[in-house]
CSV table of C-alpha atoms in Angstrom, one decimal:
chain,number,residue,atom,x,y,z
I,1,MET,CA,0.0,0.0,0.0
I,2,LYS,CA,2.7,2.5,1.0
I,3,LYS,CA,4.8,1.4,-2.0
I,4,THR,CA,1.8,1.9,-4.3
I,5,VAL,CA,1.3,5.4,-3.1
I,6,LEU,CA,4.9,6.4,-3.7
I,7,PHE,CA,4.9,4.6,-7.1
I,8,VAL,CA,1.9,6.6,-8.3
I,9,LEU,CA,3.2,9.9,-6.9
I,10,SER,CA,6.7,9.5,-8.5
I,11,PHE,CA,5.1,8.4,-11.8
I,12,VAL,CA,2.9,11.5,-11.9
I,13,VAL,CA,5.9,13.7,-11.2
I,14,TRP,CA,7.7,11.9,-14.0
I,15,LEU,CA,4.8,12.5,-16.4
I,16,PHE,CA,4.8,16.2,-15.6
I,17,LEU,CA,8.6,16.4,-16.1
I,18,THR,CA,8.8,14.5,-19.4
I,19,ALA,CA,5.3,15.1,-20.8
I,20,PRO,CA,5.3,12.1,-23.1
I,21,PHE,CA,1.8,12.8,-24.6
I,22,HIS,CA,2.4,14.9,-27.7
I,23,PRO,CA,-0.4,15.7,-30.2
I,24,GLN,CA,1.5,13.6,-32.8
I,25,GLY,CA,1.7,10.5,-30.6
I,26,VAL,CA,3.0,9.1,-27.3
I,27,ASP,CA,6.7,8.9,-26.5
I,28,TRP,CA,6.7,5.2,-25.3
I,29,GLN,CA,10.4,5.2,-24.5
I,30,SER,CA,10.2,7.9,-21.7
I,31,PHE,CA,6.8,6.5,-20.6
I,32,GLY,CA,8.4,3.0,-20.1
I,33,VAL,CA,11.5,4.3,-18.4
I,34,GLY,CA,9.4,6.3,-16.0
I,35,LEU,CA,7.3,3.2,-15.2
I,36,VAL,CA,10.3,1.1,-14.4
I,37,VAL,CA,12.1,3.8,-12.4
I,38,SER,CA,9.1,4.8,-10.3
I,39,PHE,CA,8.4,1.1,-9.7
I,40,LEU,CA,12.0,0.7,-8.3
I,41,VAL,CA,11.7,3.9,-6.3
I,42,GLY,CA,8.4,2.7,-4.8
I,43,LEU,CA,9.8,-0.7,-4.0
I,44,ILE,CA,13.0,0.6,-2.2
I,45,PHE,CA,11.8,3.8,-0.5
I,46,GLY,CA,8.1,3.0,0.0
I,47,GLU,CA,8.5,2.3,3.7
I,48,MET,CA,10.0,5.8,4.3
I,49,PHE,CA,7.5,7.9,2.6
I,50,THR,CA,4.2,8.0,4.5
I,51,GLU,CA,2.8,6.5,7.7
I,52,THR,CA,-0.8,6.7,6.8
I,53,PRO,CA,-1.2,5.6,3.1
I,54,HIS,CA,-5.0,5.0,3.4
I,55,LYS,CA,-5.5,8.8,3.6
I,56,PHE,CA,-4.5,9.1,-0.1
I,57,LEU,CA,-7.6,7.3,-1.1
I,58,TRP,CA,-10.2,9.7,0.4
I,59,VAL,CA,-11.5,11.8,-2.4
I,60,SER,CA,-13.0,14.5,-0.1
I,61,ARG,CA,-9.4,15.4,1.0
I,62,TYR,CA,-8.5,16.3,-2.6
I,63,LEU,CA,-11.7,18.4,-3.0
I,64,TRP,CA,-10.9,20.3,0.3
I,65,ALA,CA,-7.3,20.8,-1.0
I,66,LEU,CA,-8.8,22.3,-4.2
I,67,TYR,CA,-10.9,24.6,-2.0
I,68,TYR,CA,-7.8,25.5,0.0
I,69,LEU,CA,-6.0,26.7,-3.0
I,70,PRO,CA,-7.9,30.0,-3.7
I,71,VAL,CA,-8.2,30.7,0.1
I,72,PHE,CA,-4.4,30.4,0.4
I,73,ALA,CA,-3.7,32.3,-2.8
I,74,TYR,CA,-5.8,35.2,-1.6
I,75,ALA,CA,-4.0,35.2,1.8
I,76,CYS,CA,-0.7,35.1,0.1
I,77,LEU,CA,-1.5,38.1,-2.1
I,78,LEU,CA,-2.7,40.0,1.0
I,79,ALA,CA,0.6,39.1,2.7
I,80,ASN,CA,2.6,40.6,-0.1
I,81,LEU,CA,0.7,43.8,-0.2
I,82,ASP,CA,1.1,44.0,3.6
I,83,VAL,CA,4.9,43.5,3.4
I,84,ALA,CA,5.1,46.0,0.5
I,85,TYR,CA,3.2,48.6,2.5
I,86,ARG,CA,5.4,48.1,5.6
I,87,VAL,CA,8.6,48.1,3.6
I,88,LEU,CA,7.9,51.2,1.5
I,89,HIS,CA,6.4,53.3,4.3
I,90,PRO,CA,9.0,55.9,5.4
I,91,ALA,CA,8.4,55.3,9.1
I,92,LEU,CA,8.7,51.4,8.8
I,93,PRO,CA,5.5,50.6,10.9
I,94,ILE,CA,6.5,47.3,12.5
I,95,ARG,CA,6.0,45.9,16.0
I,96,PRO,CA,7.7,42.5,15.8
I,97,GLY,CA,7.7,39.7,18.4
I,98,ILE,CA,7.5,35.9,18.8
I,99,VAL,CA,4.1,34.6,20.0
I,100,LYS,CA,3.0,31.2,21.0
I,101,VAL,CA,-0.1,29.7,19.3
I,102,LYS,CA,-1.9,26.4,19.7
I,103,SER,CA,-3.1,24.1,16.9
I,104,ARG,CA,-5.7,21.3,16.9
I,105,LEU,CA,-3.7,19.5,14.2
I,106,ARG,CA,-1.7,16.5,15.3
I,107,SER,CA,-0.5,14.7,12.1
I,108,LYS,CA,3.0,15.6,11.0
I,109,SER,CA,2.0,16.5,7.4
I,110,GLY,CA,-0.9,18.7,8.7
I,111,LEU,CA,1.4,20.6,11.0
I,112,THR,CA,4.0,21.0,8.2
I,113,ALA,CA,1.3,22.4,5.9
I,114,LEU,CA,0.0,24.7,8.6
I,115,ALA,CA,3.5,26.0,9.4
I,116,ASN,CA,4.2,26.6,5.7
I,117,SER,CA,0.9,28.4,5.2
I,118,ILE,CA,1.6,30.6,8.2
I,119,THR,CA,5.0,31.6,6.8
I,120,LEU,CA,3.4,32.7,3.5
I,121,THR,CA,0.5,34.6,4.9
I,122,PRO,CA,0.2,38.2,6.3
I,123,GLY,CA,2.9,39.2,8.7
I,124,THR,CA,3.6,35.8,10.3
I,125,MET,CA,6.4,33.3,10.0
I,126,SER,CA,6.8,30.0,11.9
I,127,VAL,CA,10.0,29.8,14.0
I,128,GLU,CA,9.4,26.6,16.0
I,129,VAL,CA,6.9,23.7,16.0
I,130,THR,CA,6.6,21.3,18.9
I,131,GLU,CA,5.2,17.7,18.8
I,132,ASP,CA,2.2,18.6,20.9
I,133,GLY,CA,0.8,21.1,18.5
I,134,TYR,CA,2.3,24.4,19.8
I,135,LEU,CA,3.8,26.8,17.2
I,136,TYR,CA,6.0,29.8,17.9
I,137,ILE,CA,5.2,32.5,15.3
I,138,HIS,CA,7.3,35.5,14.5
I,139,TRP,CA,4.7,38.2,14.0
I,140,ILE,CA,5.7,41.5,12.3
I,141,ASN,CA,2.8,43.4,13.9
I,142,VAL,CA,1.9,41.8,17.2
I,143,LEU,CA,-1.8,42.3,17.9
I,144,SER,CA,-2.2,40.0,20.9
I,145,GLN,CA,0.2,38.2,23.2
I,146,ASP,CA,-2.4,35.9,24.6
I,147,VAL,CA,-2.2,32.2,23.3
I,148,GLU,CA,-5.9,31.8,22.6
I,149,GLU,CA,-6.4,35.2,21.0
I,150,ALA,CA,-3.3,34.8,18.8
I,151,SER,CA,-4.4,31.3,17.8
I,152,ARG,CA,-7.8,32.6,16.7
I,153,LEU,CA,-6.2,35.4,14.7
I,154,ILE,CA,-3.4,33.4,12.9
I,155,VAL,CA,-4.2,29.8,12.9
I,156,GLU,CA,-8.0,29.3,12.8
I,157,ARG,CA,-8.9,30.1,9.2
I,158,PHE,CA,-6.4,27.6,7.8
I,159,GLU,CA,-6.9,25.0,10.5
I,160,ARG,CA,-10.5,24.4,9.6
I,161,ILE,CA,-9.6,23.4,6.1
I,162,LEU,CA,-6.3,21.7,6.8
I,163,GLU,CA,-8.0,19.5,9.4
I,164,ARG,CA,-10.2,18.1,6.7
I,165,ILE,CA,-7.2,17.5,4.3
I,166,PHE,CA,-4.6,16.0,6.6
I,167,GLU,CA,-6.2,14.6,9.8
A,1,MET,CA,-4.9,38.9,-24.6
A,2,ARG,CA,-2.9,36.0,-23.5
A,3,GLU,CA,0.4,37.9,-24.1
A,4,SER,CA,-0.7,40.9,-22.1
A,5,LEU,CA,-1.8,38.6,-19.3
A,6,GLY,CA,1.5,36.8,-19.3
A,7,TYR,CA,3.6,40.0,-19.4
A,8,GLY,CA,1.4,41.7,-16.8
A,9,LEU,CA,1.9,38.7,-14.4
A,10,MET,CA,5.7,38.8,-15.0
A,11,LEU,CA,5.8,42.5,-14.4
A,12,PHE,CA,4.0,42.2,-11.1
A,13,GLY,CA,6.1,39.2,-10.1
A,14,ALA,CA,9.3,41.2,-10.7
A,15,LEU,CA,7.8,44.1,-8.7
A,16,PHE,CA,7.1,41.9,-5.7
A,17,ASP,CA,10.6,40.5,-6.0
A,18,LEU,CA,11.9,44.1,-5.9
A,19,PHE,CA,9.8,44.8,-2.7
A,20,GLY,CA,11.3,41.7,-1.1
A,21,CYS,CA,14.8,43.1,-1.8
A,22,VAL,CA,13.9,46.5,-0.5
A,23,GLY,CA,12.6,44.8,2.7
A,24,LEU,CA,15.8,42.8,3.0
A,25,VAL,CA,17.7,46.1,3.1
A,26,ARG,CA,15.4,48.2,5.3
A,27,LEU,CA,14.1,45.8,8.0
A,28,PRO,CA,16.1,45.6,11.2
A,29,ASP,CA,16.8,42.0,12.2
A,30,ILE,CA,17.1,38.5,10.6
A,31,TYR,CA,13.5,37.4,11.5
A,32,ASN,CA,11.9,40.5,9.8
A,33,ARG,CA,14.2,40.2,6.9
A,34,LEU,CA,13.3,36.6,6.4
A,35,GLN,CA,9.6,37.5,6.4
A,36,ALA,CA,10.0,40.0,3.6
A,37,ALA,CA,12.4,37.8,1.6
A,38,THR,CA,10.3,34.6,1.9
A,39,LYS,CA,6.8,36.0,1.2
A,40,CYS,CA,7.7,38.4,-1.6
A,41,VAL,CA,10.2,36.2,-3.4
A,42,THR,CA,7.8,33.2,-3.3
A,43,LEU,CA,4.8,35.1,-4.7
A,44,GLY,CA,7.0,37.0,-7.1
A,45,THR,CA,8.6,33.9,-8.5
A,46,CYS,CA,5.3,32.1,-8.7
A,47,MET,CA,3.8,35.0,-10.6
A,48,ILE,CA,6.7,35.1,-13.1
A,49,LEU,CA,6.3,31.3,-13.6
A,50,LEU,CA,2.5,31.8,-14.0
A,51,GLY,CA,3.2,34.5,-16.6
A,52,THR,CA,5.4,32.1,-18.5
A,53,LEU,CA,2.6,29.5,-18.3
A,54,ALA,CA,0.2,32.0,-19.7
A,55,LEU,CA,2.6,32.7,-22.6
A,56,CYS,CA,3.3,29.1,-23.5
A,57,GLY,CA,0.1,27.3,-22.6
A,58,PHE,CA,-0.3,23.8,-21.3
A,59,THR,CA,2.5,22.2,-23.3
A,60,ALA,CA,5.5,20.2,-22.1
A,61,VAL,CA,6.9,23.4,-20.7
A,62,GLY,CA,3.7,24.3,-19.0
A,63,ALA,CA,3.7,21.0,-17.1
A,64,LYS,CA,7.2,21.6,-15.8
A,65,ILE,CA,6.1,25.1,-14.7
A,66,ILE,CA,3.3,23.7,-12.6
A,67,LEU,CA,5.7,21.3,-11.0
A,68,CYS,CA,8.2,24.2,-10.3
A,69,ILE,CA,5.4,26.3,-8.6
A,70,ILE,CA,4.5,23.4,-6.4
A,71,PHE,CA,8.1,22.8,-5.4
A,72,VAL,CA,8.8,26.5,-4.8
A,73,LEU,CA,5.7,26.7,-2.5
A,74,ILE,CA,6.9,23.7,-0.5
A,75,THR,CA,10.6,24.5,-0.2
A,76,SER,CA,10.7,28.3,0.3
A,77,PRO,CA,8.8,28.4,3.6
A,78,THR,CA,10.6,25.3,4.8
A,79,ALA,CA,13.9,27.0,4.2
A,80,ALA,CA,12.7,30.1,6.0
A,81,HIS,CA,11.6,28.0,8.9
A,82,ALA,CA,15.0,26.2,9.1
A,83,LEU,CA,16.9,29.5,9.0
A,84,ALA,CA,14.7,31.2,11.6
A,85,LYS,CA,14.8,28.2,14.0
A,86,ALA,CA,18.6,27.9,13.6
A,87,SER,CA,19.1,31.6,14.3
A,88,HIS,CA,16.9,31.4,17.4
A,89,LEU,CA,18.7,28.3,18.6
A,90,SER,CA,22.1,29.9,18.1
A,91,GLY,CA,21.0,32.8,20.3
A,92,ILE,CA,20.4,35.7,17.9
A,93,ARG,CA,18.4,38.4,19.7
A,94,LEU,CA,15.3,40.0,18.3
A,95,TRP,CA,15.4,43.6,17.3
A,96,GLU,CA,15.3,45.9,20.4
A,97,GLY,CA,11.9,47.4,19.3
A,98,SER,CA,10.3,43.9,19.6
A,99,VAL,CA,7.4,43.6,22.0
A,100,CYS,CA,7.7,40.0,23.1
A,101,ASP,CA,9.6,36.7,22.7
A,102,GLN,CA,7.6,33.9,24.1
A,103,LEU,CA,9.9,31.2,22.7
A,104,GLU,CA,12.8,32.6,24.8
A,105,GLU,CA,10.5,32.7,27.9
A,106,ASP,CA,9.5,29.1,27.4
A,107,LYS,CA,13.1,28.0,26.8
A,108,LYS,CA,14.1,29.3,30.2
A,109,LEU,CA,11.4,27.2,32.1
């Protein structure tokens, strides 16, 4: 099961890289090479890749991931306008600090995705993640030093969706 | 239409990259600089790549561009996290105007 997941994933990446389906026909040579190589990769490294392969079969996770994409893109754009404003403002309006927030997510992939999302969204960057779901966030404009309040402001909007994708 | 969309995206991507560089020069300490560098450079690079995608369409090059965007989105924040964590572990102070450092407080306990 674990090996199959890695096989399919590496084969999809190979298809994207080589794009063997041309309008004038299929390039069977690169298609075959990819098949063999991803089979070997899956066979050798399958055990290292994921701990919960059954999650890859839930279709609803992919739909939530699709919904997450525009939410994330919008937050990312806001983040950049925010940074541009702070950087170009003559008085440099920043109030930085490191705050602690709590997350409901427990799976490693979920926490990783959350930390990465936080880094790319307005004014926040994850500095440290602990196993029990606490994140230390560097905030460029600290609005609250309280754990609950900061969690509500930073984490919650992503957590709702990421919970359905990764947990 | 497709050309103007592509070139427009590239222009805005380059602009965001520029803002990231300005932030790198103006902001006071490593954590703030990382913030500006990571956010702006990630979105700027993704927009330049999207502009290229708009210009060349979903061909063999387009498939590689989508792959590039996914890898940039995964690796860039991870690298920023590694740098920030490493600098905090090695004891680099926050800027003196910072309001709080709860990680430092929790480390002392």
